PDB file of C-alpha atoms in Angstrom:
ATOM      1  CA  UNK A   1      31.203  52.360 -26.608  1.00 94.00           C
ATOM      2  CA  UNK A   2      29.857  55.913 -27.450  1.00 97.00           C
ATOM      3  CA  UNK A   3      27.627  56.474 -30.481  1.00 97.00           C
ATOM      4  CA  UNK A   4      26.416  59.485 -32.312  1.00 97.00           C
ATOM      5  CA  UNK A   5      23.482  58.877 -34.341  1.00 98.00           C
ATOM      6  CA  UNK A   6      22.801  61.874 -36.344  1.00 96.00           C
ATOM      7  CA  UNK A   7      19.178  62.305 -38.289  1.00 94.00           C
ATOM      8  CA  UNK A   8      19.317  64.423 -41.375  1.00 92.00           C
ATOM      9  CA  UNK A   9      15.592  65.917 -42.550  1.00 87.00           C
ATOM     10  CA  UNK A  10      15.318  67.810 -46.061  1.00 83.00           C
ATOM     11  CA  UNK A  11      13.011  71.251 -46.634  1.00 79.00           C
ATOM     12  CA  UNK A  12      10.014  69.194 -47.273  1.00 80.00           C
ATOM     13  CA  UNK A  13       9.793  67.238 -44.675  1.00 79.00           C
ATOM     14  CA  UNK A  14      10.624  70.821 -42.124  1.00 79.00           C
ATOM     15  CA  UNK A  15       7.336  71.736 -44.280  1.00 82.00           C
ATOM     16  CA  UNK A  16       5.331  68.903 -43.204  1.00 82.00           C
ATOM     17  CA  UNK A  17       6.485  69.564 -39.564  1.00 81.00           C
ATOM     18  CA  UNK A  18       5.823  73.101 -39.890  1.00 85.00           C
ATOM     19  CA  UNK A  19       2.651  72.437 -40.922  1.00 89.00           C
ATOM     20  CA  UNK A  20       0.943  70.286 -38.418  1.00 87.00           C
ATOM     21  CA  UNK A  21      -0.885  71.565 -35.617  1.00 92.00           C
ATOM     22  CA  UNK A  22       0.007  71.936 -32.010  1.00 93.00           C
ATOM     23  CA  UNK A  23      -1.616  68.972 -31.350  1.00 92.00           C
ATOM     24  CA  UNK A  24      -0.173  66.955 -34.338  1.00 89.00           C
ATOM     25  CA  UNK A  25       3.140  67.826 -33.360  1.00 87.00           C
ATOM     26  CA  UNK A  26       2.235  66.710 -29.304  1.00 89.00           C
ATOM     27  CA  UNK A  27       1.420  63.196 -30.828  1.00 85.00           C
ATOM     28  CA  UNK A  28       3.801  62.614 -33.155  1.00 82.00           C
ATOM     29  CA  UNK A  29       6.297  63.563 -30.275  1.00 89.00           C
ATOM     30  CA  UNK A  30       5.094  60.347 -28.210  1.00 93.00           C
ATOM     31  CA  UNK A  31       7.420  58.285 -30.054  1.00 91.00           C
ATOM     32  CA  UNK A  32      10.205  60.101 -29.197  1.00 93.00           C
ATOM     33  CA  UNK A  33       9.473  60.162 -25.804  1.00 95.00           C
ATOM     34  CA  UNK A  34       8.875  56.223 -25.669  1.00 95.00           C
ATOM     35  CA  UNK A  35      12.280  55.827 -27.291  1.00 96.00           C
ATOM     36  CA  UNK A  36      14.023  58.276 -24.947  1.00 97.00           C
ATOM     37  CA  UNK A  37      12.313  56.813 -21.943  1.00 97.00           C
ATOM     38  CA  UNK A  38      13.148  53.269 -23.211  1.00 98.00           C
ATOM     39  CA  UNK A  39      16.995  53.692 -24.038  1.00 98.00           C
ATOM     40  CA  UNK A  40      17.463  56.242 -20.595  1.00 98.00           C
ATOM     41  CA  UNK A  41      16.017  52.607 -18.609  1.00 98.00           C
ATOM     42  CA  UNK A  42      18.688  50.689 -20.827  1.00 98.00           C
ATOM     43  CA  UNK A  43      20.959  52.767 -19.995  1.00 98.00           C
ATOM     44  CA  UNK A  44      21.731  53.533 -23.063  1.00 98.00           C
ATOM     45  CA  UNK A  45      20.568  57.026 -23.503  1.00 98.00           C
ATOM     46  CA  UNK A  46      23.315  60.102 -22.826  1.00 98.00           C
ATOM     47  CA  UNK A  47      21.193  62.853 -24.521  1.00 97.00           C
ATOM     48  CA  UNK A  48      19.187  63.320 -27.236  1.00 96.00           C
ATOM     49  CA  UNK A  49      18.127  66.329 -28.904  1.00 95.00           C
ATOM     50  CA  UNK A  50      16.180  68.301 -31.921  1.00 92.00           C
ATOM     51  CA  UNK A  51      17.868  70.586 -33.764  1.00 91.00           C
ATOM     52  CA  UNK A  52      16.392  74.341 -35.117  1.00 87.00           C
ATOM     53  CA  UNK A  53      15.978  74.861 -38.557  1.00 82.00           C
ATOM     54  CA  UNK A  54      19.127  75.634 -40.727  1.00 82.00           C
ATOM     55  CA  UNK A  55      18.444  78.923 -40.909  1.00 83.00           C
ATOM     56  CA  UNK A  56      19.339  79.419 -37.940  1.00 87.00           C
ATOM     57  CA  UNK A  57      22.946  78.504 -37.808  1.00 86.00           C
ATOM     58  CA  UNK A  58      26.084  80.495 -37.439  1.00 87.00           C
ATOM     59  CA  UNK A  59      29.025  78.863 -39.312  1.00 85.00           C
ATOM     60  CA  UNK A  60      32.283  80.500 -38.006  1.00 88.00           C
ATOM     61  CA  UNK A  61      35.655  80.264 -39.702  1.00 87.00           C
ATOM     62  CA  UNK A  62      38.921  81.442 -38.669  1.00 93.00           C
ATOM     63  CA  UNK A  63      40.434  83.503 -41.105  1.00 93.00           C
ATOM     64  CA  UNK A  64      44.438  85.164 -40.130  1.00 93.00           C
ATOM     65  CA  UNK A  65      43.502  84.131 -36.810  1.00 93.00           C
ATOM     66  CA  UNK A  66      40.241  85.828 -36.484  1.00 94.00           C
ATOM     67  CA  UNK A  67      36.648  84.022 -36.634  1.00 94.00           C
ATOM     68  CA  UNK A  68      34.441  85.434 -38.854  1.00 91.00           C
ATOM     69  CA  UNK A  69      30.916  84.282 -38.521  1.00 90.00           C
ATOM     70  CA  UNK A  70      28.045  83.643 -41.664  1.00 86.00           C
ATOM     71  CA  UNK A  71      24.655  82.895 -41.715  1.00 85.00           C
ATOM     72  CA  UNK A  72      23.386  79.548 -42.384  1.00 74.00           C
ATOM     73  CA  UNK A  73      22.384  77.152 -44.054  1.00 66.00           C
ATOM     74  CA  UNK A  74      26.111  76.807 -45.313  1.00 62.00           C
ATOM     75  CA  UNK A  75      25.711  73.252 -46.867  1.00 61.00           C
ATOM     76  CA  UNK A  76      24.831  72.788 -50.266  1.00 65.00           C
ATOM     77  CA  UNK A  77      22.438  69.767 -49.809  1.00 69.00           C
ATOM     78  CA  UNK A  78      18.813  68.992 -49.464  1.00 76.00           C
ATOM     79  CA  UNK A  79      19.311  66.728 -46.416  1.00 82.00           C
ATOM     80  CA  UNK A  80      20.355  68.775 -42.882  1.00 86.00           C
ATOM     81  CA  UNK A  81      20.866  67.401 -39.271  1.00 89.00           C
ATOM     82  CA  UNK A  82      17.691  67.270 -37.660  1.00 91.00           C
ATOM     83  CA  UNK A  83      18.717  65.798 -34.880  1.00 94.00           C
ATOM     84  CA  UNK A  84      20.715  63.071 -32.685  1.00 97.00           C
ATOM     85  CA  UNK A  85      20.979  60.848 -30.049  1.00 97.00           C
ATOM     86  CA  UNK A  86      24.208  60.604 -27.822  1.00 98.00           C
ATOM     87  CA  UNK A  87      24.252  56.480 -27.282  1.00 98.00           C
ATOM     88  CA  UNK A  88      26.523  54.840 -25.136  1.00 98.00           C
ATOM     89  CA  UNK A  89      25.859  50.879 -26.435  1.00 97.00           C
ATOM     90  CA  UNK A  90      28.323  47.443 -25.958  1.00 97.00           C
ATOM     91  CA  UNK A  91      28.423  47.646 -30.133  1.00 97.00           C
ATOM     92  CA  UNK A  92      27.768  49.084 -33.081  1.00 97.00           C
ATOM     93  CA  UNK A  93      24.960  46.174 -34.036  1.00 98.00           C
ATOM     94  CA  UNK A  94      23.049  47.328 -31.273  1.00 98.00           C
ATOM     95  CA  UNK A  95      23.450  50.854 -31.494  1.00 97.00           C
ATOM     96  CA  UNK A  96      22.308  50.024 -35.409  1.00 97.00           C
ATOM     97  CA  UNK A  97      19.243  48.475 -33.727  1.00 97.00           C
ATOM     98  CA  UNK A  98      17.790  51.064 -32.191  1.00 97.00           C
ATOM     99  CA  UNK A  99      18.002  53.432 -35.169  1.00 97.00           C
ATOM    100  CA  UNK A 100      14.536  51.612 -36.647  1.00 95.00           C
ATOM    101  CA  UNK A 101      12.719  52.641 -33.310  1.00 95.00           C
ATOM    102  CA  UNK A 102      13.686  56.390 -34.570  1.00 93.00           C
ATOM    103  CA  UNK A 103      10.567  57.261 -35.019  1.00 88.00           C
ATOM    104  CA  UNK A 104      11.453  60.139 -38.140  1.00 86.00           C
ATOM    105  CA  UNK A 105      13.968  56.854 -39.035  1.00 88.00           C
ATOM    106  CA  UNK A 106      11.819  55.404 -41.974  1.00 84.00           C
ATOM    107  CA  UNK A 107      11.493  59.438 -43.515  1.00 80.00           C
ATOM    108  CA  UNK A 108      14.859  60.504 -42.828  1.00 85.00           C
ATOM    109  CA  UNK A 109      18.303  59.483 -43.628  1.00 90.00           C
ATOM    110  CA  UNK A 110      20.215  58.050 -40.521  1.00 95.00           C
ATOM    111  CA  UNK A 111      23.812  58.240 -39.709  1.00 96.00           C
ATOM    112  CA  UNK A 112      25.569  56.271 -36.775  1.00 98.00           C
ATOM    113  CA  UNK A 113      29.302  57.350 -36.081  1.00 97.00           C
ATOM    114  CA  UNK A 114      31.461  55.690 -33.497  1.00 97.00           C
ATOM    115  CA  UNK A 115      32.787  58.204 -30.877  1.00 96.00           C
ATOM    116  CA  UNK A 116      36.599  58.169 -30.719  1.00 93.00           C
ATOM    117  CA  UNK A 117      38.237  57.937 -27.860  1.00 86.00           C
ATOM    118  CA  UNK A 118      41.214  60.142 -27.380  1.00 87.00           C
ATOM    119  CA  UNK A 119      42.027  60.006 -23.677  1.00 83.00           C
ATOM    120  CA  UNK A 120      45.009  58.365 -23.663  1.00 82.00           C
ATOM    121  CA  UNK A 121      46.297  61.366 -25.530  1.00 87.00           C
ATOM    122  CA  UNK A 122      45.682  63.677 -22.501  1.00 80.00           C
TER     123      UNK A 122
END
């Protein structure tokens, strides 16, 4: 089974990040690469991947059959997705898990969404 965990971050902790050092930002990454390392071994790991600030989004919406693109952030909430991992796990318990060995886990909030499976429709 395929499982999108999605990590949501808020302005003040982009402010923390943004703040740090070269360096800082090098070690704190370790984590991340243990985890990634550890769940590609598994198996487990699809892709994983940081996302840019909010700012830098396009939203586009289709409007009398023509998109029409605005500038981000569009949400109206503190938290935004940070990032995710693309799992493929045997269940949702273990793809739950993992999610403490997120190393932005304990500061974040942390969503895990089942991936559907629509290929008997094609």
């Amino acid at each position: 089974m395929k499982f999108l965990v999605l990590i949501y971050g808020n302005p003040e902790s982009r402010k923390v990040w943004d703040g740090l050092s070269d360096e800082q930002k090098r070690e704190s990454m370790t984590g991340y690469t243990a985890l990634d390392d550890a769940l590609a071994a598994s198996g487990e790991l699809v892709v994983s991947h940081s996302l840019d600030a909010p700012e830098a989004t396009k939203q586009v919406l289709f409007r009398n059959g023509q998109p029409m693109t605005t500038d981000g952030p569009f949400a109206e909430v503190k938290e935004q997705l940070a990032g995710f991992y693309l799992l493929d796990c045997d269940s949702m318990e273990r793809a739950l898990e993992i999610v403490p060995q997120i190393p932005e886990a304990p500061f974040s909030i942390v969503e895990v969404r089942p991936i559907r499976d629509l290929g008997s429709l094609t």
